[in-house]
Coordinates of C-alpha atoms in Angstrom, one line a residue:
M1 CA 1.1 109.8 -32.0
R2 CA 3.8 112.1 -30.9
K3 CA 4.0 112.8 -27.2
D4 CA 6.7 115.6 -27.2
G5 CA 4.4 118.3 -28.6
A6 CA 3.1 119.3 -25.2
P7 CA 5.2 121.7 -23.0
P8 CA 6.5 120.1 -19.8
P9 CA 4.5 120.9 -16.6
P10 CA 5.9 123.7 -14.5
A11 CA 7.6 122.6 -11.2
V12 CA 5.6 122.9 -8.2
S13 CA 7.1 123.5 -4.9
P14 CA 6.0 121.5 -1.7
V15 CA 4.2 124.5 -0.1
G16 CA 2.3 125.0 -3.4
K17 CA 1.2 121.5 -3.5
L18 CA 0.0 121.7 0.3
F19 CA -1.9 124.9 -0.6
L20 CA -3.5 123.4 -3.7
C21 CA -4.6 120.2 -1.7
F22 CA -6.0 122.3 1.0
E23 CA -8.0 124.6 -1.4
T24 CA -9.4 121.4 -3.1
K25 CA -10.5 119.7 0.2
S26 CA -12.1 123.0 1.5
F27 CA -14.0 123.4 -1.8
L28 CA -15.2 119.8 -1.6
A29 CA -16.1 120.0 2.1
T30 CA -18.1 123.2 1.4
L31 CA -20.0 121.4 -1.6
L32 CA -20.8 118.5 0.6
G33 CA -22.1 120.5 3.4
L34 CA -24.4 122.5 1.1
T35 CA -25.6 119.3 -0.4
F36 CA -26.4 117.8 3.2
V37 CA -28.3 121.0 4.0
T38 CA -30.3 120.7 0.9
V39 CA -31.1 117.0 1.2
V40 CA -32.3 117.5 4.8
W41 CA -34.4 120.6 3.9
N42 CA -36.2 118.7 1.3
L43 CA -36.7 115.6 3.4
Q44 CA -38.0 117.4 6.5
P45 CA -41.8 116.9 5.6
Y46 CA -41.2 113.2 5.1
Y47 CA -39.2 113.0 8.6
E48 CA -42.2 114.8 10.2
N49 CA -44.5 112.3 8.6
I50 CA -42.4 109.4 9.7
L51 CA -42.4 110.8 13.3
S52 CA -46.1 111.3 13.2
T53 CA -46.8 107.8 12.0
S54 CA -44.4 106.5 14.7
R55 CA -46.4 108.4 17.3
C56 CA -49.6 107.2 15.8
S57 CA -48.4 103.6 16.3
A58 CA -47.1 104.1 19.8
A59 CA -50.5 105.7 20.7
E60 CA -52.5 102.5 19.7
S61 CA -51.5 101.0 23.2
L62 CA -53.2 103.8 25.0
A63 CA -56.9 103.3 25.4
I64 CA -58.0 107.0 25.4
K65 CA -55.9 107.9 22.5
S66 CA -55.9 104.8 20.3
S67 CA -58.9 105.8 18.2
T68 CA -58.2 109.4 17.4
I69 CA -57.4 110.2 13.6
G70 CA -55.3 113.4 14.4
D71 CA -52.0 111.7 14.1
V72 CA -52.7 110.8 10.4
A73 CA -54.2 114.2 9.5
P74 CA -50.7 115.8 8.5
L75 CA -50.5 113.2 5.7
A76 CA -53.7 114.6 4.1
E77 CA -52.8 118.2 4.9
K78 CA -49.6 118.0 2.9
K79 CA -51.0 117.0 -0.4
L80 CA -50.5 119.5 -3.3
V81 CA -53.5 120.3 -5.2
S82 CA -52.8 120.8 -8.9
P83 CA -54.7 123.7 -10.7
P84 CA -57.7 122.0 -12.5
A85 CA -57.4 122.0 -16.4
D86 CA -60.9 123.4 -16.4
P87 CA -61.0 126.7 -14.6
N88 CA -64.7 126.2 -13.6
K89 CA -63.9 122.9 -11.9
R90 CA -63.4 123.8 -8.3
A91 CA -61.2 121.8 -5.8
F92 CA -61.9 121.5 -2.1
Q93 CA -58.8 121.0 0.4
A94 CA -59.5 119.9 3.8
Y95 CA -57.4 120.8 6.8
G96 CA -57.5 119.3 10.2
S97 CA -60.1 117.2 11.9
A98 CA -62.9 118.6 14.0
A99 CA -63.8 115.6 15.8
A100 CA -62.3 112.2 16.2
L101 CA -63.8 109.1 14.7
F102 CA -63.7 107.2 17.9
V103 CA -62.3 108.2 21.4
Q104 CA -62.1 105.2 23.7
M105 CA -62.5 105.4 27.4
G106 CA -62.5 101.8 28.4
A107 CA -63.0 98.3 27.1
Y108 CA -64.2 95.3 29.2
R109 CA -64.9 91.7 29.0
G110 CA -68.6 91.2 29.8
G111 CA -68.6 87.4 29.9
P112 CA -67.1 84.3 28.3
R113 CA -68.0 85.4 24.8
T114 CA -68.8 89.2 25.0
F115 CA -66.9 92.3 25.3
A116 CA -67.9 96.1 25.4
V117 CA -65.9 99.0 24.1
V118 CA -67.1 102.3 25.6
G119 CA -66.2 105.7 24.1
L120 CA -67.2 108.9 22.2
A121 CA -67.6 109.5 18.5
S122 CA -68.3 112.4 16.2
K123 CA -72.0 113.1 16.6
P124 CA -72.7 114.4 13.0
I125 CA -71.1 111.2 11.5
H126 CA -73.6 109.1 13.4
V127 CA -76.6 111.5 12.9
F128 CA -76.0 111.8 9.1
G129 CA -73.7 109.0 8.1
Q130 CA -73.8 105.2 8.7
P131 CA -70.5 104.4 10.5
W132 CA -70.2 100.8 11.7
Y133 CA -67.7 98.5 13.7
K134 CA -66.2 95.2 13.4
C135 CA -64.3 93.2 16.1
E136 CA -61.5 90.8 15.8
W137 CA -59.8 88.6 18.5
I138 CA -55.9 88.0 17.7
P139 CA -54.7 85.2 20.0
N140 CA -51.3 84.9 21.6
N141 CA -51.0 81.2 20.7
G142 CA -50.3 81.8 17.0
N143 CA -53.8 80.4 15.8
S144 CA -55.8 82.3 13.2
S145 CA -57.9 85.3 14.4
T146 CA -61.7 85.2 15.1
R147 CA -64.0 88.1 13.8
A148 CA -67.3 89.2 14.9
K149 CA -69.9 91.7 13.6
A150 CA -70.2 94.4 16.3
Y151 CA -73.4 96.0 17.7
K152 CA -73.4 99.7 18.5
M153 CA -75.6 101.5 20.8
L154 CA -76.0 105.4 21.3
P155 CA -77.3 105.7 24.9
D156 CA -77.2 109.4 25.5
W157 CA -80.8 110.0 24.0
G158 CA -79.5 112.5 21.3
Y159 CA -78.1 114.8 23.9
G160 CA -74.6 114.6 22.7
R161 CA -72.9 117.7 21.4
V162 CA -69.8 117.6 19.3
Y163 CA -69.5 114.0 20.5
T164 CA -72.0 111.4 21.2
V165 CA -71.6 108.4 23.5
V166 CA -71.1 105.0 21.6
V167 CA -71.1 101.5 23.3
V168 CA -69.9 98.9 21.0
N169 CA -70.8 95.3 21.8
C170 CA -68.6 92.4 20.6
T171 CA -70.1 89.0 20.9
F172 CA -68.1 86.0 19.5
P173 CA -69.6 82.6 18.6
E174 CA -67.5 81.0 21.6
N175 CA -64.8 82.2 24.1
P176 CA -62.0 83.6 21.9
N177 CA -59.6 82.9 24.8
A178 CA -60.8 79.6 25.9
D179 CA -57.3 78.2 26.3
N180 CA -56.4 81.2 28.4
S181 CA -53.3 82.0 26.3
G182 CA -54.4 85.6 26.1
G183 CA -54.7 87.9 23.1
K184 CA -55.9 91.2 21.8
L185 CA -59.4 92.6 21.0
M186 CA -59.2 94.8 17.9
L187 CA -61.9 97.2 16.9
Y188 CA -62.4 98.4 13.3
A189 CA -64.1 101.8 13.2
Y190 CA -65.5 102.6 9.8
Y191 CA -66.2 106.0 8.5
G192 CA -69.2 105.1 6.6
E193 CA -70.9 102.4 4.6
S194 CA -67.8 101.7 2.6
P195 CA -65.5 99.0 4.1
R196 CA -62.4 100.6 2.6
K197 CA -62.0 103.5 4.9
F198 CA -61.6 102.6 8.7
E199 CA -59.3 102.8 11.8
K200 CA -58.1 99.6 13.5
F201 CA -56.8 99.6 17.0
A202 CA -56.3 97.3 19.9
A203 CA -59.2 98.0 22.3
L204 CA -58.3 95.4 25.0
E205 CA -55.5 93.1 25.9
E206 CA -55.7 89.8 28.0
A207 CA -52.5 88.4 29.4
A208 CA -51.9 84.7 29.3
G209 CA -53.6 83.1 32.4
S210 CA -55.5 86.3 33.3
Y211 CA -59.1 85.0 32.2
D212 CA -61.1 83.8 35.3
E213 CA -64.6 82.5 34.4
S214 CA -65.6 82.7 38.1
E215 CA -65.5 86.5 38.0
Y216 CA -68.6 86.5 35.8
Q217 CA -70.9 84.3 38.0
P218 CA -72.3 84.7 41.4
P219 CA -71.6 85.3 44.1
Y220 CA -70.5 88.7 43.4
K221 CA -68.0 90.8 45.4
Y222 CA -70.7 93.3 46.7
E223 CA -74.4 93.4 47.2
Y224 CA -74.7 97.1 46.2
L225 CA -72.4 99.3 44.0
Y226 CA -72.9 103.1 43.6
C227 CA -71.9 104.4 40.1
G228 CA -71.6 108.2 40.4
S229 CA -71.9 110.7 37.4
S230 CA -69.3 113.4 36.7
L231 CA -68.3 115.5 39.8
Y232 CA -67.8 119.1 38.7
G233 CA -68.1 122.7 40.0
N234 CA -67.4 124.0 43.4
L235 CA -68.7 121.2 45.6
S236 CA -69.3 121.6 49.3
A237 CA -67.1 119.2 51.3
A238 CA -69.6 119.3 54.2
R239 CA -72.5 118.1 51.7
M240 CA -70.1 115.4 50.4
R241 CA -69.3 114.2 53.8
E242 CA -73.0 113.9 54.9
W243 CA -74.0 112.2 51.6
M244 CA -71.1 109.7 52.0
A245 CA -71.9 108.9 55.6
Y246 CA -75.6 108.5 55.0
H247 CA -75.2 106.0 52.1
A248 CA -72.3 103.9 53.6
W249 CA -74.8 103.3 56.5
F250 CA -77.9 102.9 54.2
F251 CA -76.2 100.3 51.9
G252 CA -74.3 98.7 54.5
A253 CA -70.9 96.9 54.6
S254 CA -71.3 95.0 51.4
S255 CA -71.3 98.0 49.1
H256 CA -68.9 100.2 47.2
F257 CA -68.9 103.6 45.8
V258 CA -67.4 104.7 42.6
F259 CA -67.0 108.6 42.0
H260 CA -65.7 110.3 38.9
D261 CA -63.8 113.5 39.4
A262 CA -64.4 115.8 36.4
G263 CA -62.9 118.8 38.2
G264 CA -65.2 118.9 41.4
V265 CA -63.1 117.1 43.8
S266 CA -61.1 119.8 45.6
A267 CA -58.6 119.3 48.4
E268 CA -61.3 119.7 50.9
V269 CA -63.6 117.3 49.1
R270 CA -60.7 114.6 48.8
A271 CA -60.1 114.9 52.5
V272 CA -63.7 114.0 53.2
L273 CA -63.5 110.9 50.9
E274 CA -60.0 109.8 52.0
P275 CA -61.0 107.8 55.1
W276 CA -63.6 105.9 53.0
I277 CA -61.0 105.4 50.3
K278 CA -58.7 104.0 53.0
A279 CA -61.4 101.8 54.4
G280 CA -62.0 100.2 51.0
R281 CA -65.5 101.7 50.6
V282 CA -64.6 104.2 47.8
T283 CA -63.0 104.4 44.4
L284 CA -62.1 107.8 43.0
Q285 CA -61.5 108.0 39.3
D286 CA -59.8 110.9 37.8
I287 CA -61.7 111.8 34.6
R288 CA -60.6 115.5 34.1
A289 CA -59.2 114.6 30.6
Q290 CA -62.9 114.3 29.4
A291 CA -62.9 118.2 29.0
E292 CA -61.0 117.7 25.8
Y293 CA -64.1 116.1 24.3
D294 CA -67.3 118.3 24.0
G295 CA -70.0 115.7 25.2
Y296 CA -73.1 116.4 27.2
Y297 CA -72.8 117.6 30.8
Y298 CA -69.1 116.7 31.5
N299 CA -69.7 113.4 29.6
Q300 CA -71.9 112.0 32.1
F301 CA -73.6 109.5 29.9
L302 CA -70.1 108.2 28.9
V303 CA -69.2 108.0 32.6
V304 CA -72.2 106.0 33.8
N305 CA -71.7 103.5 30.7
D306 CA -68.0 103.1 31.5
C307 CA -68.9 102.4 35.2
L308 CA -71.6 99.9 34.1
H309 CA -69.2 97.8 32.1
R310 CA -66.2 98.3 34.3
H311 CA -68.2 96.8 37.3
R312 CA -70.7 94.7 35.5
H313 CA -70.2 91.8 37.6
A314 CA -69.1 93.4 40.8
A315 CA -72.5 93.7 42.5
N316 CA -76.1 92.3 42.6
W317 CA -77.5 95.7 42.2
T318 CA -76.0 99.0 40.8
F319 CA -77.5 102.3 41.7
Y320 CA -77.4 105.5 39.8
F321 CA -78.3 108.8 41.4
D322 CA -76.6 112.1 42.4
V323 CA -74.7 113.4 45.3
D324 CA -77.5 115.8 46.4
E325 CA -80.0 112.9 46.4
Y326 CA -80.6 110.5 49.3
I327 CA -82.3 107.1 48.9
Y328 CA -85.0 106.4 51.5
L329 CA -87.1 103.5 52.5
P330 CA -90.7 104.5 53.9
D331 CA -92.7 102.6 56.5
G332 CA -90.0 100.3 57.9
N333 CA -89.1 98.6 54.6
T334 CA -85.8 97.0 54.4
L335 CA -83.5 97.2 51.3
E336 CA -83.0 93.4 51.1
A337 CA -86.8 92.8 51.0
V338 CA -87.5 95.5 48.6
L339 CA -84.9 94.3 46.1
R340 CA -85.9 90.6 46.6
D341 CA -89.4 91.6 45.5
F342 CA -88.4 93.9 42.7
G343 CA -85.8 91.5 41.2
V344 CA -88.3 88.4 40.6
N345 CA -89.2 89.6 37.0
N346 CA -87.3 92.7 36.7
T347 CA -83.7 93.9 35.6
Q348 CA -84.2 97.5 36.8
F349 CA -86.5 99.7 38.7
T350 CA -86.9 103.5 38.9
I351 CA -87.2 105.7 42.0
E352 CA -89.3 108.6 42.4
Q353 CA -88.1 111.9 43.7
N354 CA -89.2 113.8 46.9
A355 CA -88.1 117.4 46.1
M356 CA -87.0 119.3 49.1
S357 CA -86.7 123.0 49.5
S358 CA -83.0 124.1 49.7
V359 CA -83.7 127.3 51.9
L360 CA -86.6 126.6 54.2
C361 CA -86.0 125.7 57.8
L362 CA -87.9 126.1 61.2
N363 CA -87.4 129.0 63.3
N364 CA -86.6 127.1 66.3
S365 CA -84.3 128.5 69.0
T366 CA -83.4 125.2 70.4
Q367 CA -81.8 124.1 67.2
D368 CA -78.1 124.8 66.5
Y369 CA -78.4 125.1 62.7
P370 CA -74.7 125.8 61.9
R371 CA -73.7 122.6 63.4
Q372 CA -76.6 120.5 61.8
W373 CA -76.3 118.6 58.6
G374 CA -78.0 119.7 55.5
F375 CA -80.5 116.9 55.4
E376 CA -81.0 117.3 59.2
K377 CA -82.4 120.9 59.0
L378 CA -84.0 121.2 55.5
V379 CA -87.4 119.7 56.4
F380 CA -89.9 121.1 53.8
R381 CA -91.0 119.0 50.9
D382 CA -92.6 120.1 47.8
S383 CA -96.2 118.9 47.9
R384 CA -97.4 119.3 44.3
T385 CA -99.3 116.3 42.9
K386 CA -100.0 115.3 39.4
I387 CA -96.8 116.5 38.0
R388 CA -93.9 114.5 36.5
R389 CA -91.2 113.8 39.1
D390 CA -87.6 113.0 38.1
R391 CA -86.6 109.5 38.7
K392 CA -83.3 107.7 39.2
Y393 CA -82.9 104.0 39.1
A394 CA -80.9 100.7 40.1
I395 CA -80.1 98.0 37.7
Q396 CA -78.7 94.4 37.5
A397 CA -75.6 95.5 35.5
R398 CA -74.9 91.9 34.3
N399 CA -78.2 92.1 32.2
A400 CA -77.6 95.6 30.7
Y401 CA -75.7 96.3 27.5
A402 CA -75.8 100.1 27.9
T403 CA -77.4 102.7 30.3
G404 CA -78.5 106.2 30.8
V405 CA -78.6 108.8 33.6
H406 CA -82.4 108.1 34.5
M407 CA -82.8 104.5 33.2
S408 CA -81.5 102.1 30.7
E409 CA -83.2 101.3 27.4
N410 CA -80.8 98.5 26.6
V411 CA -81.5 95.7 29.0
A412 CA -82.6 92.0 29.0
G413 CA -85.5 91.8 31.5
G414 CA -88.4 93.9 32.7
T415 CA -88.5 97.5 34.1
L416 CA -90.5 98.4 37.3
H417 CA -91.8 102.0 37.7
Q418 CA -94.4 101.6 40.4
T419 CA -92.2 101.7 43.4
E420 CA -93.3 104.9 45.4
T421 CA -94.6 103.0 48.5
R422 CA -91.4 100.9 48.8
I423 CA -88.4 103.2 48.1
R424 CA -88.0 106.9 47.1
Y425 CA -85.2 109.5 47.2
Y426 CA -84.9 112.9 48.7
H427 CA -83.5 115.6 46.3
Y428 CA -81.9 118.7 48.0
H429 CA -81.4 120.6 44.7
D430 CA -79.0 123.6 44.7
T431 CA -77.4 122.6 48.0
I432 CA -74.2 120.8 46.9
T433 CA -72.4 123.9 45.9
V434 CA -73.6 126.0 48.8
H435 CA -70.7 126.7 51.2
H436 CA -72.5 129.0 53.6
E437 CA -75.5 128.5 55.9
L438 CA -78.3 126.8 54.2
C439 CA -81.3 128.0 56.3
R440 CA -82.1 131.3 54.6
N441 CA -85.8 131.4 55.2
L442 CA -86.9 130.6 58.7
L443 CA -90.6 129.5 59.3
P444 CA -92.6 129.6 62.5
I445 CA -93.3 126.4 64.4
S446 CA -96.9 126.5 63.1
A447 CA -95.5 125.7 59.6
T448 CA -95.1 122.0 60.7
T449 CA -98.9 121.6 60.5
A450 CA -99.6 124.0 57.5
T451 CA -98.8 124.5 53.8
T452 CA -96.2 127.0 53.1
W453 CA -96.0 128.7 49.7
L454 CA -92.6 129.8 48.3
D455 CA -92.3 131.0 44.7
K456 CA -95.7 129.5 43.8
I457 CA -94.8 126.0 45.2
P458 CA -96.5 124.5 48.3
Y459 CA -94.3 123.0 50.9
V460 CA -95.1 120.7 53.7
Y461 CA -93.2 119.6 56.9
D462 CA -91.4 116.4 56.3
H463 CA -88.7 115.4 59.0
N464 CA -88.2 111.7 57.9
M465 CA -84.5 112.3 57.0
K466 CA -84.0 114.5 60.1
K467 CA -84.9 111.6 62.4
L468 CA -82.1 109.5 60.9
A469 CA -79.4 112.1 61.4
P470 CA -78.3 111.0 64.8
I471 CA -78.0 107.3 63.8
V472 CA -75.9 108.2 60.7
K473 CA -73.6 110.5 62.9
Q474 CA -73.0 107.7 65.2
F475 CA -72.3 105.3 62.3
E476 CA -69.7 107.7 61.0
R477 CA -67.9 108.0 64.3
T478 CA -67.9 104.3 64.7
T479 CA -66.7 103.4 61.2
I480 CA -64.1 106.1 60.4
G481 CA -63.7 107.9 63.7
L482 CA -64.2 111.6 64.4
V483 CA -64.3 114.0 61.4
A484 CA -63.5 117.7 61.7
S485 CA -66.4 119.8 61.0

């Protein structure tokens, strides 16, 4: 082949070579830059999904977030729906999630073989579907895991709203952490009957050496434990002070009080509780985050069940009643004697209400009502008979699997209701949020021996609680010192 047919290349100066090189590199850099931007733009949805998945994995370690399904929702939302070949075949595309499959509040060991996971779940899925649960223990020692069928309870009596309360009981054939090497309790939450669609999360973790069997056997730390419902609204610090002083005196030194702040513990209420917290008599839990989940009445069914299992082996008896209610023993009964008798064949007993007027007081010029406590001056009781009265209750928590606001339906053992002659509670309804003077209707002294009618309700004079006020005030001064009025 001849090689001399092509003309010789033109001579290029050094400056020309530099310009040509610069122009080529600039073009390549621009091309690479545009390519990089295009790649990043197209990969952005996948990058977001990776971040979403990463966040979902990290959230499994947090009890309250571990069971939500919101983190995986974007994966479903980004599916593309192809137009159907048949124009009459309609497609349905879902976006978002109205309620979580499970929202965990707490998980607790209830004994050597049993655990409880307490939380909320979408109410419609439990009303109209058949979701179920399964438990698995993964030990730290490298041995194979152990599984157990879970038993679920819905203890809110159908009062749930968007969310209903679910207590999941996991009972294994034997102690899954018998060697005390530690491990994790995994909960499988299924969407329906099918075992193919579920969420799996770590509900509880036990560190090596942390299991102590003596914690689940008597003697218990306290004789009496108070589990309070959600505290909400504009609570009166004065009423909370009176309630706390009275019941600290009533239950005695071997008792403890657990309150749950759902937005009702203001700085003033906190100041009232602080001396009791420092004295080791009170635990105050912040549950304001519950407002994100629409359950019944500030999720009070959730709160009482969490308290039941969190302190299941903390006391011989656990009491459930509200902060405008005062437990009372008539006719010289002692709490020890009453509970000894009630506990022979029973796991729980209910307590009947004495409903008190929230406005009626005596018109007595010798009384300095602004300086008196609420239960000291509200001395007129609703005297109607043959009507159903509200009841509150006490329970041996170690024998209960779930509970309610007025009693438990998930207990091992009997329930006693005929208790009126031994124990009652005075209910000062509509007083806990009153910040001004309670005495708004003053009655003559003659009302102490007559029946007074107000709003078609008969009231009679009852000063049982009033007589205890000086004793309780002295107890408060002796126990925590002077408290500013």
